[in-house]
């Protein structure tokens, strides 16, 4: 009962200030939710962009590796064509001719340039993925290093030496094996990134749902407080003023017998 009385005796100015403070708090909460949402979206966007850059650099590295294969293949074709023009027999193809290395030289140089470009993009891939602790990154790194150092560089030497049979034997055994490992690791990496994208999408959906729920809850609370404020001001301010107005009208009409019942000690009760 004392709480109810103290609530009725609450100053009008104090009650208005409390209502104002409530709406200011709601505005601040809304602004905080907006900032939180923007920050979360910014972080997600940065993560997605970073993943796209990582994937693009790895894809560029693999593409230039494929260009290496094309250039080396053209080098082999140039050597065989040169030997055919020299009239060498099939049995002589395994023996370096000593004078046909110039036929494959331009393709070897092109392959080396593509090889260097592939390593450049892979170095950028490693730089962008620095700090990543998932196993798939180590798998890609190991398979790429093994292929480039142990499966590609020796092929340059075979072509420079004009050893086509040695080139084909090495390529069909060690080279193909290491290449298969690299492609498998890249496929696993792409699958890993797809899983990451799916997880990011699910996380963003949950964040969006949470923010919508908080906004709806804030709107409901604001409506409830607004209704309570309206009822409070109506009972504490508007109704006493209306009763006082009716009493003054009776006084103006000459009726001095009526009394105004004072139910509060705030500004309206004093009036």
GROMACS .gro file of C-alpha atoms in nm:
model
  271
    1UNK     CA    1   0.000   0.000   0.000
    2UNK     CA    2   0.280   0.242   0.084
    3UNK     CA    3   0.438   0.168  -0.250
    4UNK     CA    4   0.113   0.254  -0.427
    5UNK     CA    5   0.082   0.578  -0.231
    6UNK     CA    6   0.440   0.678  -0.300
    7UNK     CA    7   0.376   0.601  -0.665
    8UNK     CA    8   0.071   0.827  -0.662
    9UNK     CA    9   0.272   1.099  -0.486
   10UNK     CA   10   0.541   1.083  -0.752
   11UNK     CA   11   0.615   1.426  -0.890
   12UNK     CA   12   0.482   1.490  -1.238
   13UNK     CA   13   0.818   1.624  -1.348
   14UNK     CA   14   0.989   1.313  -1.212
   15UNK     CA   15   0.746   1.083  -1.389
   16UNK     CA   16   0.797   1.266  -1.719
   17UNK     CA   17   1.174   1.247  -1.674
   18UNK     CA   18   1.152   0.873  -1.607
   19UNK     CA   19   0.945   0.821  -1.923
   20UNK     CA   20   1.195   1.029  -2.118
   21UNK     CA   21   1.487   0.831  -1.974
   22UNK     CA   22   1.318   0.507  -2.073
   23UNK     CA   23   1.280   0.615  -2.435
   24UNK     CA   24   1.639   0.742  -2.442
   25UNK     CA   25   1.753   0.403  -2.312
   26UNK     CA   26   1.548   0.231  -2.581
   27UNK     CA   27   1.708   0.451  -2.844
   28UNK     CA   28   2.054   0.368  -2.710
   29UNK     CA   29   1.973  -0.003  -2.707
   30UNK     CA   30   1.848   0.021  -3.065
   31UNK     CA   31   2.165   0.203  -3.167
   32UNK     CA   32   2.377  -0.059  -2.989
   33UNK     CA   33   2.194  -0.337  -3.173
   34UNK     CA   34   2.253  -0.155  -3.500
   35UNK     CA   35   2.625  -0.116  -3.430
   36UNK     CA   36   2.650  -0.480  -3.322
   37UNK     CA   37   2.475  -0.591  -3.640
   38UNK     CA   38   2.700  -0.377  -3.860
   39UNK     CA   39   3.012  -0.500  -3.683
   40UNK     CA   40   2.906  -0.864  -3.717
   41UNK     CA   41   2.826  -0.812  -4.086
   42UNK     CA   42   3.159  -0.638  -4.140
   43UNK     CA   43   3.347  -0.925  -3.977
   44UNK     CA   44   3.157  -1.178  -4.185
   45UNK     CA   45   3.223  -0.981  -4.502
   46UNK     CA   46   3.595  -0.962  -4.424
   47UNK     CA   47   3.604  -1.337  -4.358
   48UNK     CA   48   3.427  -1.415  -4.686
   49UNK     CA   49   3.655  -1.181  -4.882
   50UNK     CA   50   3.963  -1.333  -4.716
   51UNK     CA   51   3.848  -1.684  -4.806
   52UNK     CA   52   3.783  -1.578  -5.165
   53UNK     CA   53   4.132  -1.430  -5.191
   54UNK     CA   54   4.288  -1.746  -5.050
   55UNK     CA   55   4.094  -1.964  -5.291
   56UNK     CA   56   4.172  -1.736  -5.587
   57UNK     CA   57   4.546  -1.741  -5.518
   58UNK     CA   58   4.548  -2.120  -5.491
   59UNK     CA   59   4.344  -2.150  -5.812
   60UNK     CA   60   4.587  -1.916  -5.991
   61UNK     CA   61   4.879  -2.126  -5.869
   62UNK     CA   62   4.720  -2.446  -6.000
   63UNK     CA   63   4.631  -2.282  -6.333
   64UNK     CA   64   4.992  -2.176  -6.388
   65UNK     CA   65   5.105  -2.526  -6.294
   66UNK     CA   66   4.881  -2.656  -6.571
   67UNK     CA   67   5.046  -2.406  -6.806
   68UNK     CA   68   5.379  -2.562  -6.703
   69UNK     CA   69   5.246  -2.899  -6.813
   70UNK     CA   70   5.131  -2.756  -7.146
   71UNK     CA   71   5.468  -2.591  -7.211
   72UNK     CA   72   5.659  -2.907  -7.124
   73UNK     CA   73   5.434  -3.110  -7.350
   74UNK     CA   74   5.504  -2.870  -7.634
   75UNK     CA   75   5.873  -2.905  -7.558
   76UNK     CA   76   5.853  -3.282  -7.594
   77UNK     CA   77   5.661  -3.240  -7.919
   78UNK     CA   78   5.925  -2.999  -8.049
   79UNK     CA   79   6.203  -3.247  -7.968
   80UNK     CA   80   6.021  -3.532  -8.143
   81UNK     CA   81   5.949  -3.318  -8.445
   82UNK     CA   82   6.311  -3.208  -8.461
   83UNK     CA   83   6.429  -3.568  -8.446
   84UNK     CA   84   6.181  -3.671  -8.711
   85UNK     CA   85   6.320  -3.405  -8.936
   86UNK     CA   86   6.670  -3.542  -8.867
   87UNK     CA   87   6.550  -3.887  -8.965
   88UNK     CA   88   6.608  -4.056  -8.631
   89UNK     CA   89   6.440  -4.392  -8.575
   90UNK     CA   90   6.217  -4.482  -8.284
   91UNK     CA   91   6.503  -4.667  -8.123
   92UNK     CA   92   6.715  -4.356  -8.129
   93UNK     CA   93   6.461  -4.142  -7.938
   94UNK     CA   94   6.591  -4.256  -7.603
   95UNK     CA   95   6.938  -4.130  -7.681
   96UNK     CA   96   6.998  -3.753  -7.653
   97UNK     CA   97   7.081  -3.619  -7.993
   98UNK     CA   98   7.283  -3.329  -7.855
   99UNK     CA   99   7.158  -3.087  -8.116
  100UNK     CA  100   6.784  -3.070  -8.055
  101UNK     CA  101   6.783  -2.906  -7.711
  102UNK     CA  102   6.734  -2.571  -7.881
  103UNK     CA  103   6.403  -2.702  -8.019
  104UNK     CA  104   6.260  -2.735  -7.667
  105UNK     CA  105   6.453  -2.446  -7.511
  106UNK     CA  106   6.183  -2.184  -7.563
  107UNK     CA  107   5.920  -2.414  -7.415
  108UNK     CA  108   6.140  -2.501  -7.119
  109UNK     CA  109   6.193  -2.132  -7.052
  110UNK     CA  110   5.821  -2.071  -7.081
  111UNK     CA  111   5.754  -2.362  -6.844
  112UNK     CA  112   6.004  -2.218  -6.595
  113UNK     CA  113   5.835  -1.877  -6.615
  114UNK     CA  114   5.496  -2.037  -6.549
  115UNK     CA  115   5.655  -2.240  -6.271
  116UNK     CA  116   5.784  -1.919  -6.106
  117UNK     CA  117   5.444  -1.752  -6.145
  118UNK     CA  118   5.273  -2.053  -5.989
  119UNK     CA  119   5.508  -2.035  -5.691
  120UNK     CA  120   5.448  -1.661  -5.662
  121UNK     CA  121   5.071  -1.712  -5.633
  122UNK     CA  122   5.125  -1.999  -5.393
  123UNK     CA  123   5.345  -1.778  -5.174
  124UNK     CA  124   5.058  -1.527  -5.163
  125UNK     CA  125   4.822  -1.812  -5.076
  126UNK     CA  126   5.045  -1.906  -4.782
  127UNK     CA  127   5.067  -1.543  -4.671
  128UNK     CA  128   4.689  -1.498  -4.674
  129UNK     CA  129   4.630  -1.828  -4.495
  130UNK     CA  130   4.892  -1.762  -4.229
  131UNK     CA  131   4.759  -1.855  -3.887
  132UNK     CA  132   4.513  -2.109  -4.027
  133UNK     CA  133   4.542  -2.427  -3.821
  134UNK     CA  134   4.311  -2.656  -4.016
  135UNK     CA  135   4.473  -2.976  -4.141
  136UNK     CA  136   4.368  -2.910  -4.500
  137UNK     CA  137   4.614  -2.619  -4.529
  138UNK     CA  138   4.906  -2.842  -4.428
  139UNK     CA  139   4.791  -3.107  -4.673
  140UNK     CA  140   4.785  -2.857  -4.961
  141UNK     CA  141   5.126  -2.718  -4.864
  142UNK     CA  142   5.291  -3.060  -4.843
  143UNK     CA  143   5.145  -3.188  -5.170
  144UNK     CA  144   5.228  -2.865  -5.357
  145UNK     CA  145   5.588  -2.857  -5.231
  146UNK     CA  146   5.637  -3.226  -5.313
  147UNK     CA  147   5.504  -3.187  -5.666
  148UNK     CA  148   5.692  -2.870  -5.750
  149UNK     CA  149   6.026  -2.979  -5.603
  150UNK     CA  150   6.014  -3.350  -5.672
  151UNK     CA  151   5.776  -3.381  -5.965
  152UNK     CA  152   5.820  -3.077  -6.188
  153UNK     CA  153   6.175  -2.946  -6.158
  154UNK     CA  154   6.331  -3.281  -6.267
  155UNK     CA  155   6.126  -3.262  -6.588
  156UNK     CA  156   6.314  -2.948  -6.688
  157UNK     CA  157   6.640  -3.139  -6.668
  158UNK     CA  158   6.509  -3.425  -6.883
  159UNK     CA  159   6.405  -3.186  -7.159
  160UNK     CA  160   6.727  -2.989  -7.138
  161UNK     CA  161   6.915  -3.320  -7.177
  162UNK     CA  162   6.685  -3.415  -7.466
  163UNK     CA  163   6.588  -3.734  -7.278
  164UNK     CA  164   6.229  -3.792  -7.391
  165UNK     CA  165   6.203  -4.147  -7.260
  166UNK     CA  166   6.335  -4.045  -6.918
  167UNK     CA  167   6.090  -3.753  -6.919
  168UNK     CA  168   5.793  -3.978  -6.998
  169UNK     CA  169   5.897  -4.245  -6.749
  170UNK     CA  170   5.938  -3.997  -6.467
  171UNK     CA  171   5.620  -3.809  -6.555
  172UNK     CA  172   5.407  -4.125  -6.577
  173UNK     CA  173   5.531  -4.256  -6.243
  174UNK     CA  174   5.642  -4.001  -5.986
  175UNK     CA  175   5.493  -3.695  -6.155
  176UNK     CA  176   5.145  -3.839  -6.198
  177UNK     CA  177   5.143  -3.968  -5.841
  178UNK     CA  178   5.242  -3.633  -5.693
  179UNK     CA  179   5.003  -3.449  -5.922
  180UNK     CA  180   4.718  -3.671  -5.807
  181UNK     CA  181   4.803  -3.589  -5.444
  182UNK     CA  182   4.792  -3.216  -5.519
  183UNK     CA  183   4.458  -3.233  -5.698
  184UNK     CA  184   4.310  -3.441  -5.417
  185UNK     CA  185   4.429  -3.190  -5.156
  186UNK     CA  186   4.292  -2.898  -5.360
  187UNK     CA  187   3.956  -3.074  -5.390
  188UNK     CA  188   3.958  -3.127  -5.012
  189UNK     CA  189   4.044  -2.760  -4.964
  190UNK     CA  190   3.754  -2.649  -5.185
  191UNK     CA  191   3.520  -2.876  -4.990
  192UNK     CA  192   3.653  -2.728  -4.665
  193UNK     CA  193   3.582  -2.375  -4.788
  194UNK     CA  194   3.231  -2.471  -4.897
  195UNK     CA  195   3.170  -2.601  -4.546
  196UNK     CA  196   3.302  -2.274  -4.404
  197UNK     CA  197   3.068  -2.073  -4.627
  198UNK     CA  198   2.776  -2.286  -4.514
  199UNK     CA  199   2.869  -2.233  -4.148
  200UNK     CA  200   2.903  -1.858  -4.201
  201UNK     CA  201   2.559  -1.849  -4.365
  202UNK     CA  202   2.404  -2.042  -4.076
  203UNK     CA  203   2.574  -1.814  -3.823
  204UNK     CA  204   2.452  -1.502  -4.003
  205UNK     CA  205   2.099  -1.644  -4.016
  206UNK     CA  206   2.109  -1.704  -3.640
  207UNK     CA  207   2.245  -1.353  -3.578
  208UNK     CA  208   1.973  -1.202  -3.796
  209UNK     CA  209   1.704  -1.401  -3.618
  210UNK     CA  210   1.840  -1.295  -3.277
  211UNK     CA  211   1.848  -0.926  -3.374
  212UNK     CA  212   1.493  -0.943  -3.513
  213UNK     CA  213   1.376  -1.107  -3.191
  214UNK     CA  214   1.547  -0.841  -2.981
  215UNK     CA  215   1.395  -0.563  -3.190
  216UNK     CA  216   1.049  -0.716  -3.161
  217UNK     CA  217   1.096  -0.757  -2.784
  218UNK     CA  218   1.208  -0.394  -2.759
  219UNK     CA  219   0.904  -0.277  -2.955
  220UNK     CA  220   0.672  -0.480  -2.732
  221UNK     CA  221   0.835  -0.344  -2.416
  222UNK     CA  222   0.817   0.011  -2.554
  223UNK     CA  223   0.447  -0.031  -2.631
  224UNK     CA  224   0.379  -0.170  -2.284
  225UNK     CA  225   0.571   0.114  -2.115
  226UNK     CA  226   0.396   0.366  -2.336
  227UNK     CA  227   0.058   0.225  -2.239
  228UNK     CA  228   0.152   0.229  -1.871
  229UNK     CA  229   0.281   0.586  -1.902
  230UNK     CA  230  -0.042   0.688  -2.071
  231UNK     CA  231  -0.249   0.528  -1.794
  232UNK     CA  232  -0.025   0.676  -1.526
  233UNK     CA  233  -0.035   1.029  -1.666
  234UNK     CA  234  -0.408   0.997  -1.723
  235UNK     CA  235  -0.476   0.903  -1.362
  236UNK     CA  236  -0.215   1.120  -1.192
  237UNK     CA  237  -0.228   1.432  -1.413
  238UNK     CA  238  -0.515   1.445  -1.659
  239UNK     CA  239  -0.802   1.316  -1.444
  240UNK     CA  240  -0.719   1.537  -1.141
  241UNK     CA  241  -0.695   1.836  -1.374
  242UNK     CA  242  -1.027   1.752  -1.527
  243UNK     CA  243  -1.189   1.716  -1.184
  244UNK     CA  244  -1.032   2.044  -1.075
  245UNK     CA  245  -1.165   2.209  -1.392
  246UNK     CA  246  -1.516   2.083  -1.318
  247UNK     CA  247  -1.487   2.213  -0.960
  248UNK     CA  248  -1.377   2.557  -1.083
  249UNK     CA  249  -1.670   2.561  -1.323
  250UNK     CA  250  -1.907   2.497  -1.030
  251UNK     CA  251  -1.740   2.774  -0.829
  252UNK     CA  252  -1.783   3.009  -1.124
  253UNK     CA  253  -2.153   2.909  -1.128
  254UNK     CA  254  -2.190   3.010  -0.763
  255UNK     CA  255  -2.173   2.665  -0.604
  256UNK     CA  256  -1.930   2.697  -0.313
  257UNK     CA  257  -2.040   2.384  -0.131
  258UNK     CA  258  -1.836   2.129  -0.329
  259UNK     CA  259  -1.495   2.015  -0.212
  260UNK     CA  260  -1.209   1.867  -0.415
  261UNK     CA  261  -1.075   1.545  -0.273
  262UNK     CA  262  -0.692   1.553  -0.271
  263UNK     CA  263  -0.545   1.206  -0.332
  264UNK     CA  264  -0.180   1.294  -0.386
  265UNK     CA  265   0.085   1.535  -0.267
  266UNK     CA  266   0.249   1.606  -0.602
  267UNK     CA  267   0.212   1.925  -0.806
  268UNK     CA  268  -0.144   1.839  -0.905
  269UNK     CA  269  -0.243   1.763  -0.543
  270UNK     CA  270  -0.093   2.094  -0.428
  271UNK     CA  271  -0.287   2.274  -0.701
   0.00000   0.00000   0.00000
